[in-house]
Each structure stands twice: as structure tokens, then as C-alpha cells.
mmCIF file of N, CA and C in Angstrom:
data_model
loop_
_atom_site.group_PDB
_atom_site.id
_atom_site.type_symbol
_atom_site.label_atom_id
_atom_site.label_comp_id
_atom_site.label_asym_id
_atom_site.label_seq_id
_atom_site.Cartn_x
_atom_site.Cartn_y
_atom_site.Cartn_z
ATOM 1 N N UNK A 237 91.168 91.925 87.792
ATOM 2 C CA UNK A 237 89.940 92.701 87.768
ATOM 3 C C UNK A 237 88.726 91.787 87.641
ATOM 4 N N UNK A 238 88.694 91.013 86.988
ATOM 5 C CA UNK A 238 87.442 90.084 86.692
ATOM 6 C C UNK A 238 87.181 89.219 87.707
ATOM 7 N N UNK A 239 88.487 88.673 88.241
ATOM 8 C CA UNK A 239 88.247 87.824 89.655
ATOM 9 C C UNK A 239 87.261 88.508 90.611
ATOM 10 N N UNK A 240 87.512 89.942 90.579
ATOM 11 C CA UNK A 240 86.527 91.084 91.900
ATOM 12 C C UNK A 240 85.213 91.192 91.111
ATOM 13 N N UNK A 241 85.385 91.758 89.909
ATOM 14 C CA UNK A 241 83.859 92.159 90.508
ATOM 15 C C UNK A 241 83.418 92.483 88.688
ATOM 16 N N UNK A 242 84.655 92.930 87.597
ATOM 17 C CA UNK A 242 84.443 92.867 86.040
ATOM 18 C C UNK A 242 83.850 91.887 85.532
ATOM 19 N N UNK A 243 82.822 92.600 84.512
ATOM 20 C CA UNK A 243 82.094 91.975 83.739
ATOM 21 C C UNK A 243 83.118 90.993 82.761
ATOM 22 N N UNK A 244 83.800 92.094 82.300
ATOM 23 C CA UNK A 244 84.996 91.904 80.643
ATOM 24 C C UNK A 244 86.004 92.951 81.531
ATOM 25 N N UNK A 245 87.231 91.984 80.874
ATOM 26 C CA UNK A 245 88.650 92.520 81.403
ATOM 27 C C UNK A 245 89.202 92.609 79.342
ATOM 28 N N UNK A 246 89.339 93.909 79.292
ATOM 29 C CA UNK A 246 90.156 93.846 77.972
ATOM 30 C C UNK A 246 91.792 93.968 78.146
ATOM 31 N N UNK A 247 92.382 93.785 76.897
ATOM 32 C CA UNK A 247 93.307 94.711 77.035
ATOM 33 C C UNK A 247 93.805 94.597 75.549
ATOM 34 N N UNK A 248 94.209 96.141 75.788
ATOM 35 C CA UNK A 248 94.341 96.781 74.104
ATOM 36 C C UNK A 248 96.197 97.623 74.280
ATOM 37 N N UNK A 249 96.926 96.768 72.551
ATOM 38 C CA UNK A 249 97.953 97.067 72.873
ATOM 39 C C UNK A 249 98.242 98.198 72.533
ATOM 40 N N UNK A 250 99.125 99.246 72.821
ATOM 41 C CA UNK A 250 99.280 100.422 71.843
ATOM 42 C C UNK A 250 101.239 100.451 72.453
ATOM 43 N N UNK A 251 101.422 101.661 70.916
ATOM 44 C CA UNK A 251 102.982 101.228 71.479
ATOM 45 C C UNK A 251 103.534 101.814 72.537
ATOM 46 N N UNK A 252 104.517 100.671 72.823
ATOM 47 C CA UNK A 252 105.542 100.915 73.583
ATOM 48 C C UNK A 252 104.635 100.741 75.833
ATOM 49 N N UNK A 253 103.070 100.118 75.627
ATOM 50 C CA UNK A 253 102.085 99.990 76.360
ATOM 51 C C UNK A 253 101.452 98.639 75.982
ATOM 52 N N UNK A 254 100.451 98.462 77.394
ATOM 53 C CA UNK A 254 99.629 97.488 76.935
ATOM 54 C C UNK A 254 98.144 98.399 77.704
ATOM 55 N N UNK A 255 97.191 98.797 77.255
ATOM 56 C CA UNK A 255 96.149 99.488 77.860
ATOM 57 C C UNK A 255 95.361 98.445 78.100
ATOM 58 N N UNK A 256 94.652 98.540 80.076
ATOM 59 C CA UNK A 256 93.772 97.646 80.595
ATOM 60 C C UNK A 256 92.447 97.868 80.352
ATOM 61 N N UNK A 257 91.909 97.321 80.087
ATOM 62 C CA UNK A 257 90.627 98.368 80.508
ATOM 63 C C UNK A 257 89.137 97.362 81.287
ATOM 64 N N UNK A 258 88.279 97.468 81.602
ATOM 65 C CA UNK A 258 87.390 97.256 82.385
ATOM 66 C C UNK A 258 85.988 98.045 82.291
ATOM 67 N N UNK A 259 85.017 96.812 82.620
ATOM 68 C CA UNK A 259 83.550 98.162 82.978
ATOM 69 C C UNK A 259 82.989 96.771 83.956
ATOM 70 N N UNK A 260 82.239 97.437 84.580
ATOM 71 C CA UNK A 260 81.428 97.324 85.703
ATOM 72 C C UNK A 260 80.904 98.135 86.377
ATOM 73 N N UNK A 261 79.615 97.603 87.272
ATOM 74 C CA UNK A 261 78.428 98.897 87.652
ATOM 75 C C UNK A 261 79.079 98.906 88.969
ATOM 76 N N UNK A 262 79.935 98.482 90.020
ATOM 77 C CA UNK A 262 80.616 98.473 91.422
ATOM 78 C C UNK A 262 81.763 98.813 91.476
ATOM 79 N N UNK A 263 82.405 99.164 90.229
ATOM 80 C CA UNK A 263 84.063 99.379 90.648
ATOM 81 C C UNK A 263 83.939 100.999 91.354
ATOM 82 N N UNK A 264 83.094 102.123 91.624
ATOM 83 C CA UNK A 264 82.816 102.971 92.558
ATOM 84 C C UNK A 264 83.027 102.325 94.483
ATOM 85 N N UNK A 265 82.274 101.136 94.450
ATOM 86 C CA UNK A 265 82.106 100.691 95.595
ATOM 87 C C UNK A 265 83.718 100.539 96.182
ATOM 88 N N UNK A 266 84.359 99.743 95.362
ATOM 89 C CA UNK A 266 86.142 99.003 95.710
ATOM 90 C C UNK A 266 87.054 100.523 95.048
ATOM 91 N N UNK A 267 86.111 101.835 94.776
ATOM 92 C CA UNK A 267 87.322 102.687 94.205
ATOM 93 C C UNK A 267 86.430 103.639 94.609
ATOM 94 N N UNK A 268 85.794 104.334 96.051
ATOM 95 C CA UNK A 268 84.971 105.097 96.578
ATOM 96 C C UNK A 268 85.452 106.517 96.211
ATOM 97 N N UNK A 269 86.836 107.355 95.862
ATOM 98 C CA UNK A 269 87.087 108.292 95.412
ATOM 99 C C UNK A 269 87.109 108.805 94.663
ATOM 100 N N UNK A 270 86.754 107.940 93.403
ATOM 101 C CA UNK A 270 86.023 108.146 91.891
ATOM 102 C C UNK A 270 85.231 108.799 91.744
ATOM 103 N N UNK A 271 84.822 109.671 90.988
ATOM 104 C CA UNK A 271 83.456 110.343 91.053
ATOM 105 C C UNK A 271 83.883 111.474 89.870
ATOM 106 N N UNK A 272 82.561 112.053 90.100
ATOM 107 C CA UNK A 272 82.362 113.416 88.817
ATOM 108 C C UNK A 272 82.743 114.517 89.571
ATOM 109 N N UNK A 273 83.329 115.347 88.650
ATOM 110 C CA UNK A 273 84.072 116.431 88.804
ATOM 111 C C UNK A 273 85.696 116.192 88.456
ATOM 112 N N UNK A 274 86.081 117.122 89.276
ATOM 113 C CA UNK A 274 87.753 117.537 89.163
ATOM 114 C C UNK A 274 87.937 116.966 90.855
ATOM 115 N N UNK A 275 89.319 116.096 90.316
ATOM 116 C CA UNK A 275 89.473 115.099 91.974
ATOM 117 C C UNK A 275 90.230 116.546 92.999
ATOM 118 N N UNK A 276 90.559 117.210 92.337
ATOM 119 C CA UNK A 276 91.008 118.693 93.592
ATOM 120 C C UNK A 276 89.622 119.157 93.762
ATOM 121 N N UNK A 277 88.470 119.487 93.450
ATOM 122 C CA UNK A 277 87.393 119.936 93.867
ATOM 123 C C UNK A 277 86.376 119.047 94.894
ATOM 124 N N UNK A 278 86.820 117.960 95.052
ATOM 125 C CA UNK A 278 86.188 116.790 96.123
ATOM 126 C C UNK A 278 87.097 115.992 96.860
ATOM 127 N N UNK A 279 86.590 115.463 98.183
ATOM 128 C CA UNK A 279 87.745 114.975 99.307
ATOM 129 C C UNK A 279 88.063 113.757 98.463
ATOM 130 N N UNK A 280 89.426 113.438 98.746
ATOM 131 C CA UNK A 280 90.036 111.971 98.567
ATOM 132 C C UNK A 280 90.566 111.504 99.613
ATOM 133 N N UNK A 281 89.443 110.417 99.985
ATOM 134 C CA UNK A 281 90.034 110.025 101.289
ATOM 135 C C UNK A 281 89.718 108.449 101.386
ATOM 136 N N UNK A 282 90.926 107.929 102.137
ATOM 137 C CA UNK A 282 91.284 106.487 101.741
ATOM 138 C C UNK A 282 90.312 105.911 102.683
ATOM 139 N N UNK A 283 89.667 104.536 102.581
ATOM 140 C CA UNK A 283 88.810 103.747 103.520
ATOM 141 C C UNK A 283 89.655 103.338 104.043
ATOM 142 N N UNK A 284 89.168 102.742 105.476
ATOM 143 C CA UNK A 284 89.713 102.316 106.449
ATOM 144 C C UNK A 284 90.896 100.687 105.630
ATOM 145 N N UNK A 285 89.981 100.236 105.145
ATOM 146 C CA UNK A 285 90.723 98.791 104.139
ATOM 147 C C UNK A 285 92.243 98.919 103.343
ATOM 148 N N UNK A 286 91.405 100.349 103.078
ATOM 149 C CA UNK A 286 92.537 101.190 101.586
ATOM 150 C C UNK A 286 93.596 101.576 102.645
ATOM 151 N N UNK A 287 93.417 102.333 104.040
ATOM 152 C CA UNK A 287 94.642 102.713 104.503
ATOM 153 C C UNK A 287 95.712 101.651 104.767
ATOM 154 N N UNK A 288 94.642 100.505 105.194
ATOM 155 C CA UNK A 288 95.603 99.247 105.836
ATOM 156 C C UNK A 288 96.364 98.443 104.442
ATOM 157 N N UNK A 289 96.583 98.882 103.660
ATOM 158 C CA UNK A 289 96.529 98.556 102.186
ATOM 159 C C UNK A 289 98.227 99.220 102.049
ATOM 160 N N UNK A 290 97.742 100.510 101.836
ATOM 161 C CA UNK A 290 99.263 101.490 102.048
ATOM 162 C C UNK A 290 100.128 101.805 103.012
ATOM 163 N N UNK A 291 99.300 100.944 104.276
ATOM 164 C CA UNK A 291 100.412 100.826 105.381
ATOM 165 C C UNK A 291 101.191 100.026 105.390
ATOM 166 N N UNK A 292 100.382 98.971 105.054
ATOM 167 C CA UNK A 292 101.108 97.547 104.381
ATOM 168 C C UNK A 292 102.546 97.679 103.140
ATOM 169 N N UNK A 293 102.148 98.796 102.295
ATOM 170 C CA UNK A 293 102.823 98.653 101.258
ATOM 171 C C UNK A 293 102.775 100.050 100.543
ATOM 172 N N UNK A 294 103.471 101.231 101.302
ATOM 173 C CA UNK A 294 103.907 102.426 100.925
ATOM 174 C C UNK A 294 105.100 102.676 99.944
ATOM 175 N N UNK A 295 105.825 101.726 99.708
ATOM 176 C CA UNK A 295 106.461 101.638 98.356
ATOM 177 C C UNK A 295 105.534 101.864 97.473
ATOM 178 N N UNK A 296 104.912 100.321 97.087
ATOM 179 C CA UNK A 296 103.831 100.704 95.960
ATOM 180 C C UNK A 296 102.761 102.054 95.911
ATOM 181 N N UNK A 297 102.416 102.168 96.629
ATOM 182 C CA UNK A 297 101.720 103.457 96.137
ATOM 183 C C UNK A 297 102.348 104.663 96.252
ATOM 184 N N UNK A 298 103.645 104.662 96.307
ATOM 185 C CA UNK A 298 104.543 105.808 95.922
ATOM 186 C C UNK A 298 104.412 105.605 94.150
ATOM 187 N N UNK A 299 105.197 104.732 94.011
ATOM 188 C CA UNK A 299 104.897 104.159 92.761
ATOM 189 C C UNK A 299 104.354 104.668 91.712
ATOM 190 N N UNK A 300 102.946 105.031 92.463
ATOM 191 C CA UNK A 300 101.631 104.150 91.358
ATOM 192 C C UNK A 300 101.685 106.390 91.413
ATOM 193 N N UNK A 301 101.965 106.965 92.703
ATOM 194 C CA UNK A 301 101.719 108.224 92.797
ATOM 195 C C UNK A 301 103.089 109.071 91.776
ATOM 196 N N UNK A 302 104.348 108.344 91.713
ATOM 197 C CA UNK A 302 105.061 109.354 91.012
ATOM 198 C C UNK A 302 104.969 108.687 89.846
ATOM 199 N N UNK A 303 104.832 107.588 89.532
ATOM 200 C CA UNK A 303 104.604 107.262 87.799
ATOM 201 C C UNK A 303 103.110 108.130 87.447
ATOM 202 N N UNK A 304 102.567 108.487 87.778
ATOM 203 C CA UNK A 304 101.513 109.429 87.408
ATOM 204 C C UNK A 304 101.784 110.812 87.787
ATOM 205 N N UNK A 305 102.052 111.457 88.622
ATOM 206 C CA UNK A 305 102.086 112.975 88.656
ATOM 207 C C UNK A 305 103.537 113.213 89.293
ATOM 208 N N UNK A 306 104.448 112.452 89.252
ATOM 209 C CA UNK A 306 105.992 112.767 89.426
ATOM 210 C C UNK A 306 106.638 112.610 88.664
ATOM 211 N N UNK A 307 108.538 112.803 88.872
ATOM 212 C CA UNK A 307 108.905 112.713 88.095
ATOM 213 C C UNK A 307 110.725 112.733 88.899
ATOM 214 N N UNK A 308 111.278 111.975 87.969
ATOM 215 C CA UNK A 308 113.041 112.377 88.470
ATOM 216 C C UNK A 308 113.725 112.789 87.795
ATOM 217 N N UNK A 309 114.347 114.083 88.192
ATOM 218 C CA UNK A 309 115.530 114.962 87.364
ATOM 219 C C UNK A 309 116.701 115.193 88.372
ATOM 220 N N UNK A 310 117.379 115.899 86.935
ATOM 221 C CA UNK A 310 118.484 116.048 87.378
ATOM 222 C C UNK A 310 118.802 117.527 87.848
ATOM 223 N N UNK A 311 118.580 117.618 89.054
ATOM 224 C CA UNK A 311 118.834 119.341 89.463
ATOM 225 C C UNK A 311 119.786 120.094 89.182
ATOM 226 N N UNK A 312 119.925 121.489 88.741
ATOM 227 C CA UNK A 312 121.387 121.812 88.300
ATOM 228 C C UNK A 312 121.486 123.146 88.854
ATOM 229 N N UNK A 313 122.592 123.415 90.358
ATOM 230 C CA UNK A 313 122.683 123.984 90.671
ATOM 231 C C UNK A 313 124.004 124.915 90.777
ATOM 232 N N UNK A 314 124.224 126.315 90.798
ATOM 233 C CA UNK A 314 125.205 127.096 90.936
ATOM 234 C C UNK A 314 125.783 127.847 91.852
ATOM 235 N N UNK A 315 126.640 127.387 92.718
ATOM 236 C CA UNK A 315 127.308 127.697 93.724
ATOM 237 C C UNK A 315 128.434 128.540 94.218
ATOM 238 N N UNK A 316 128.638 130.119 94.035
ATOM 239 C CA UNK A 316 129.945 130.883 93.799
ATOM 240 C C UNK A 316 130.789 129.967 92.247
ATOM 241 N N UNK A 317 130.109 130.330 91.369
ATOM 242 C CA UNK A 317 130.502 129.662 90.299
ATOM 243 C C UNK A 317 130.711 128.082 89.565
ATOM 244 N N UNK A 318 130.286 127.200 90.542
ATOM 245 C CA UNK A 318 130.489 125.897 90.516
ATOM 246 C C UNK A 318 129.280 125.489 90.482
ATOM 247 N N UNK A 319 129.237 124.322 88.912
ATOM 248 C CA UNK A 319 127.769 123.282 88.775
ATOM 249 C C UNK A 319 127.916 122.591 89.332
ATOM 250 N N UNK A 320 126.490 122.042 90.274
ATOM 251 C CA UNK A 320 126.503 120.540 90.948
ATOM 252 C C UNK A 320 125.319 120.054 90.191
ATOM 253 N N UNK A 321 125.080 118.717 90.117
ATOM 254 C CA UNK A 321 123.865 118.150 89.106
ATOM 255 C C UNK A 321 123.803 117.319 90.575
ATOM 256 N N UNK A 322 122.681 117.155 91.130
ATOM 257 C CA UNK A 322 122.381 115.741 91.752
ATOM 258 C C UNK A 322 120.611 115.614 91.494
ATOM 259 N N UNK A 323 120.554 114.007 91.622
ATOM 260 C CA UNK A 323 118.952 113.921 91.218
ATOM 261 C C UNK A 323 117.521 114.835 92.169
ATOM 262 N N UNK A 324 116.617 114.616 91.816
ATOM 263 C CA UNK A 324 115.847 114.831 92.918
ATOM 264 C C UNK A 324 114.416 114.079 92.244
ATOM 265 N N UNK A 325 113.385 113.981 92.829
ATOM 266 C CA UNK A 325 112.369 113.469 92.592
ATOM 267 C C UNK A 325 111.154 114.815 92.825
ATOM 268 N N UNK A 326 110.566 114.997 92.103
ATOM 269 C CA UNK A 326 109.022 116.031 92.300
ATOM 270 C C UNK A 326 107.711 115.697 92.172
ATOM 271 N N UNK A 327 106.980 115.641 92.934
ATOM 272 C CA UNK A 327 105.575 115.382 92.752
ATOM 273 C C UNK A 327 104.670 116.425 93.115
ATOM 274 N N UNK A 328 103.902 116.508 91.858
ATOM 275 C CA UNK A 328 102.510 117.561 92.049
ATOM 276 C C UNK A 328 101.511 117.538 91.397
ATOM 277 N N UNK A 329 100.508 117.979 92.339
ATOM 278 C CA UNK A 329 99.080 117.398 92.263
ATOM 279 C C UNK A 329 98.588 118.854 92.739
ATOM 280 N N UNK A 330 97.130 118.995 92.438
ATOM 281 C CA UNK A 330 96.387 120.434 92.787
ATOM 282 C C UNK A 330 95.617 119.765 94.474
ATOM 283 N N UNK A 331 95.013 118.508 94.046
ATOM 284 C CA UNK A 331 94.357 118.230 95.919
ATOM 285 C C UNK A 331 95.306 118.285 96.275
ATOM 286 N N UNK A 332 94.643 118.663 97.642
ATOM 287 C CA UNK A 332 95.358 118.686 98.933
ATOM 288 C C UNK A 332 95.285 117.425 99.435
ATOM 289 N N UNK A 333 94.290 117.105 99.379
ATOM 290 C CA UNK A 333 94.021 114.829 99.697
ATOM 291 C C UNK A 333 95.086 114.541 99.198
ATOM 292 N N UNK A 334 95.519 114.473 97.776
ATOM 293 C CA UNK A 334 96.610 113.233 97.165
ATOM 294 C C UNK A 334 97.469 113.897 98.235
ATOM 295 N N UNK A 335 98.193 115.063 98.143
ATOM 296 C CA UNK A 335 99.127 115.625 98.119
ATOM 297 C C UNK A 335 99.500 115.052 99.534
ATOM 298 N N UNK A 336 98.633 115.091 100.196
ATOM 299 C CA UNK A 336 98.719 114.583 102.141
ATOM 300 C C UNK A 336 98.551 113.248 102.095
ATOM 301 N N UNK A 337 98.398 112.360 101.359
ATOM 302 C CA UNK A 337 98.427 111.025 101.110
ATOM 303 C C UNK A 337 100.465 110.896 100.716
ATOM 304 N N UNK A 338 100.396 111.635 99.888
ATOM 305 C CA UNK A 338 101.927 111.132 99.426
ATOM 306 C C UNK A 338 102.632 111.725 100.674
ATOM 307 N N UNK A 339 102.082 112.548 101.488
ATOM 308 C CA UNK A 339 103.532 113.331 102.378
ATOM 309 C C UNK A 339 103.117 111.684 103.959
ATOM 310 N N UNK A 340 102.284 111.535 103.927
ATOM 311 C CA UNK A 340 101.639 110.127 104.493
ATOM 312 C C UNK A 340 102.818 108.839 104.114
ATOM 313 N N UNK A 341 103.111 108.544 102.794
ATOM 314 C CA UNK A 341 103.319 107.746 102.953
ATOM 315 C C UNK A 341 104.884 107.763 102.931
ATOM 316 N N UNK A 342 105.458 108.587 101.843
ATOM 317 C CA UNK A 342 107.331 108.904 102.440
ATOM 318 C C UNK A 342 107.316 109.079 103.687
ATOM 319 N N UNK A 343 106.658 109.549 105.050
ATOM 320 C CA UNK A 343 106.831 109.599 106.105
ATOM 321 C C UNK A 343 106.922 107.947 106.626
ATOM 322 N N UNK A 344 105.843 107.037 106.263
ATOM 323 C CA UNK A 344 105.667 106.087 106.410
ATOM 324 C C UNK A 344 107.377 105.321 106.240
ATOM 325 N N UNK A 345 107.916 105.362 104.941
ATOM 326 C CA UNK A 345 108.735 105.004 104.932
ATOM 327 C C UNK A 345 110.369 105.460 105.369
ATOM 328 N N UNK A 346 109.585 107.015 106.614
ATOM 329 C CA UNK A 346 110.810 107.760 106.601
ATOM 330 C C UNK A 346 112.014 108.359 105.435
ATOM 331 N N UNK A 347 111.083 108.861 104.795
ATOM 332 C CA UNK A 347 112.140 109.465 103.379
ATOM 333 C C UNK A 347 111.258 111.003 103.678
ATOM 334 N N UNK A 348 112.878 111.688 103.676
ATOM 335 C CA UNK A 348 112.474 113.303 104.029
ATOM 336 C C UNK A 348 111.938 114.109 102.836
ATOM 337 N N UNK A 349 111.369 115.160 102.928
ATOM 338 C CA UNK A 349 110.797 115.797 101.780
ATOM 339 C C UNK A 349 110.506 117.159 102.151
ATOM 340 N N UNK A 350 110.086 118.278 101.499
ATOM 341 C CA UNK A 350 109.766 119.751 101.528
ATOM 342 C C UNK A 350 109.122 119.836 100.337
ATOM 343 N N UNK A 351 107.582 120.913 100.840
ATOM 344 C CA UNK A 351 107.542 121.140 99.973
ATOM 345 C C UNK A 351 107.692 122.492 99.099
ATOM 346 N N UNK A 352 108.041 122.502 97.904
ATOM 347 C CA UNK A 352 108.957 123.529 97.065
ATOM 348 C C UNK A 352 107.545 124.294 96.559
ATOM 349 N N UNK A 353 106.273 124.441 96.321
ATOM 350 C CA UNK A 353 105.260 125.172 96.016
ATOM 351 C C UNK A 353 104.579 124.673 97.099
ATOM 352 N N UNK A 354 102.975 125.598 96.535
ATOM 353 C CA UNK A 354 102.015 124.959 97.415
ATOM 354 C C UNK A 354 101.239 123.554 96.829
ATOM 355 N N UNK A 355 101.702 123.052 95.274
ATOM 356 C CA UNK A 355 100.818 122.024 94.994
ATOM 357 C C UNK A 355 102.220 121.454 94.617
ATOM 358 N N UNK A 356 103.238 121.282 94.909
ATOM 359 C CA UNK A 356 104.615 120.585 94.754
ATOM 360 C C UNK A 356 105.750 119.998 95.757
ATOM 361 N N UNK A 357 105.784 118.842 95.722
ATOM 362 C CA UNK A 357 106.928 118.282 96.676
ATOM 363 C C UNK A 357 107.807 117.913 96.432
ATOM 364 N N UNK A 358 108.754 118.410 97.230
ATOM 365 C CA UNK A 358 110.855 117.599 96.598
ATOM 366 C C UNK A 358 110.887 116.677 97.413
ATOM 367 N N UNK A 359 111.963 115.664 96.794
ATOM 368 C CA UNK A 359 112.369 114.637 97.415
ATOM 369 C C UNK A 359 113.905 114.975 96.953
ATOM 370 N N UNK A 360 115.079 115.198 97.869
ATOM 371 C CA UNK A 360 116.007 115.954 97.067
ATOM 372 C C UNK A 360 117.286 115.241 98.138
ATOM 373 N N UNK A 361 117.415 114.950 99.133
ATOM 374 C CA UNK A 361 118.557 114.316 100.272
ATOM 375 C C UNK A 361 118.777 113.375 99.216
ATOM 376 N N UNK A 362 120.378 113.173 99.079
ATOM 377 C CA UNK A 362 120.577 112.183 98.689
ATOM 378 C C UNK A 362 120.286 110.710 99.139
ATOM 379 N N UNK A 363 119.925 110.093 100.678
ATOM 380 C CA UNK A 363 119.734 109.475 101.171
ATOM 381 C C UNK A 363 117.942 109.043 100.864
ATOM 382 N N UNK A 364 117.464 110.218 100.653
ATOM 383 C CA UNK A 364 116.193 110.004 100.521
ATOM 384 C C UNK A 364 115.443 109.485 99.155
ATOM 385 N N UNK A 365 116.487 110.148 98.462
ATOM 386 C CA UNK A 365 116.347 109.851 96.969
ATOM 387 C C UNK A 365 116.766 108.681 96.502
ATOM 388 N N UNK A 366 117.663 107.881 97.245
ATOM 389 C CA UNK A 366 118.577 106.388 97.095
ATOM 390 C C UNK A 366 116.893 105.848 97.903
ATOM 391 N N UNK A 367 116.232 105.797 98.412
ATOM 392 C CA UNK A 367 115.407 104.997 99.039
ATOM 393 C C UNK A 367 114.120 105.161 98.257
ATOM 394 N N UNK A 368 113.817 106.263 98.086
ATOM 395 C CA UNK A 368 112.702 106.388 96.578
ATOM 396 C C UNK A 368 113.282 105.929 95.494
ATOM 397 N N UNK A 369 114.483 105.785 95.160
ATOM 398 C CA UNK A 369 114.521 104.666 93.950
ATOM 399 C C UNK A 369 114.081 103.437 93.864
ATOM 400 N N UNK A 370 114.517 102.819 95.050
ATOM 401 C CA UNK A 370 113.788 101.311 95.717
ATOM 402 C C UNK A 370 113.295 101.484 95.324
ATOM 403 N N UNK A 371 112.176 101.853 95.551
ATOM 404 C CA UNK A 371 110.606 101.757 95.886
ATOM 405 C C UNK A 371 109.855 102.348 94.448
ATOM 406 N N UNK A 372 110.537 103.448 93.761
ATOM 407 C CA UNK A 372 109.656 103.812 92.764
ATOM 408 C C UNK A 372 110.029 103.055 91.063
ATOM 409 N N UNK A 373 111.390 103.076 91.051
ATOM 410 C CA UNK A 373 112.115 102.646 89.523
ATOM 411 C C UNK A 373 111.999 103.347 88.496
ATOM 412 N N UNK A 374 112.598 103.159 87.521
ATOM 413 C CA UNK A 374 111.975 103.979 86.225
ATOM 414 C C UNK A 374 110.621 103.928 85.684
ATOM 415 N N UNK A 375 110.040 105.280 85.343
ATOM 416 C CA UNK A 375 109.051 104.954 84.694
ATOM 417 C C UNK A 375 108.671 104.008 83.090
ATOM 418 N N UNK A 376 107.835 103.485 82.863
ATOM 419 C CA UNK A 376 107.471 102.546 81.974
ATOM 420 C C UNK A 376 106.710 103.452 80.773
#
């Protein structure tokens, strides 16, 4: 952070974390989707730089998208009397921006998905879910 464009780069430990933190009068400029309000009430939309960013590297910002508003469980389903448990992955968000950003970038990496609400997405093929592990890991 300080290399770009931070005044002061802190960081403060708390448990089982290490919290970053930062101020500067430009981090709007290098983070243009920031702003006041509620991020579902205004567009989120990636700069041309930012797309070539996540084209580059749609793992990571899977990542950065289900360690914040996803999550992996264990589904438990009942079939003419028979439990099956297999994992699945869910992500949900109220924009429609994030939400078309994340269906953006599992496409990117070809990992299938549906979505199960209107502000919710499964990641549920077993094949698909072995390839979002790659890429996402346990959360921290």
C-alpha cells in the first residue's frame, strides 16, 4: 500500500487476525467503486485495468469474493429415504454488479454454477467444486 500511493500503512493485531489499515486522499482514484452509500444502490463496475487484472487472475478474486460474502457447506440431501452430504459453495451479495462479476469470473475459469435465489449462487457439481477449492481454500 505505501509503495502506491499511502501516507501510513498500519497494522493492528487482533486475535486469531492481523488488521491492515491505510489512509490516503487517492485510494478512490486506484479503488473507483468506493463511494457513499450502500454498494447495491450504485454501479460496480470494473476499469478497463481492473478487468485485465481478473482476467489475468480469476482465481484470486474468487477468493477475495467468497472469503467475504461466501461460504462452503455441506449440503444434506434426501432421496426416497436416503442421506447424501456432498459440499457445495454459496455466494451472495444484494448488487447485481458483484453478483455478475462473480458469474464473470467462474465462467472465466469454466466452473458451472446456478443461481439458487435472486441475490444467491451455487457452486454445487462436484467437478466444479474440486476446482473452486483450487482457487478459493479455507477461509482464514
Amino acid at each position: 500500500m505505501k509503495a502506491v500511493l499511502a501516507l501510513s500503512v498500519q497494522r493492528v493485531r487482533h486475535e486469531g487476525c492481523v488488521k491492515v489499515q491505510s489512509y490516503g486522499k487517492h485510494w478512490p482514484c486506484l479503488l473507483p467503486q468506493h463511494g457513499p452509500g450502500r454498494k447495491h444502490e450504485r454501479p460496480i463496475v470494473l476499469a478497463d485495468w481492473q478487468r485485465e487484472i481478473v482476467s489475468a487472475h480469476p482465481g484470486d478474486f474468487l477468493r477475495g469474493l467468497f472469503h467475504s460474502d461466501g461460504c462452503r457447506v455441506s449440503n444434506r440431501v434426501t432421496v426416497r429415504g436416503k442421506e447424501y452430504v456432498y459440499p457445495r459453495y454459496l455466494f451472495t451479495n444484494e448488487s447485481a454488479d458483484i453478483m455478475g462479476l462473480c458469474q464473470w469470473a467462474l465462467d472465466l475459469l469454466g466452473i458451472s454454477w446456478r443461481m439458487n435465489r435472486r441475490n444467491s449462487l451455487s457452486v454445487a457439481r462436484r467437478a466444479a467444486v474440486a476446482a473452486l477449492d483450487r482457487h478459493v481454500g479455507p477461509k482464514s
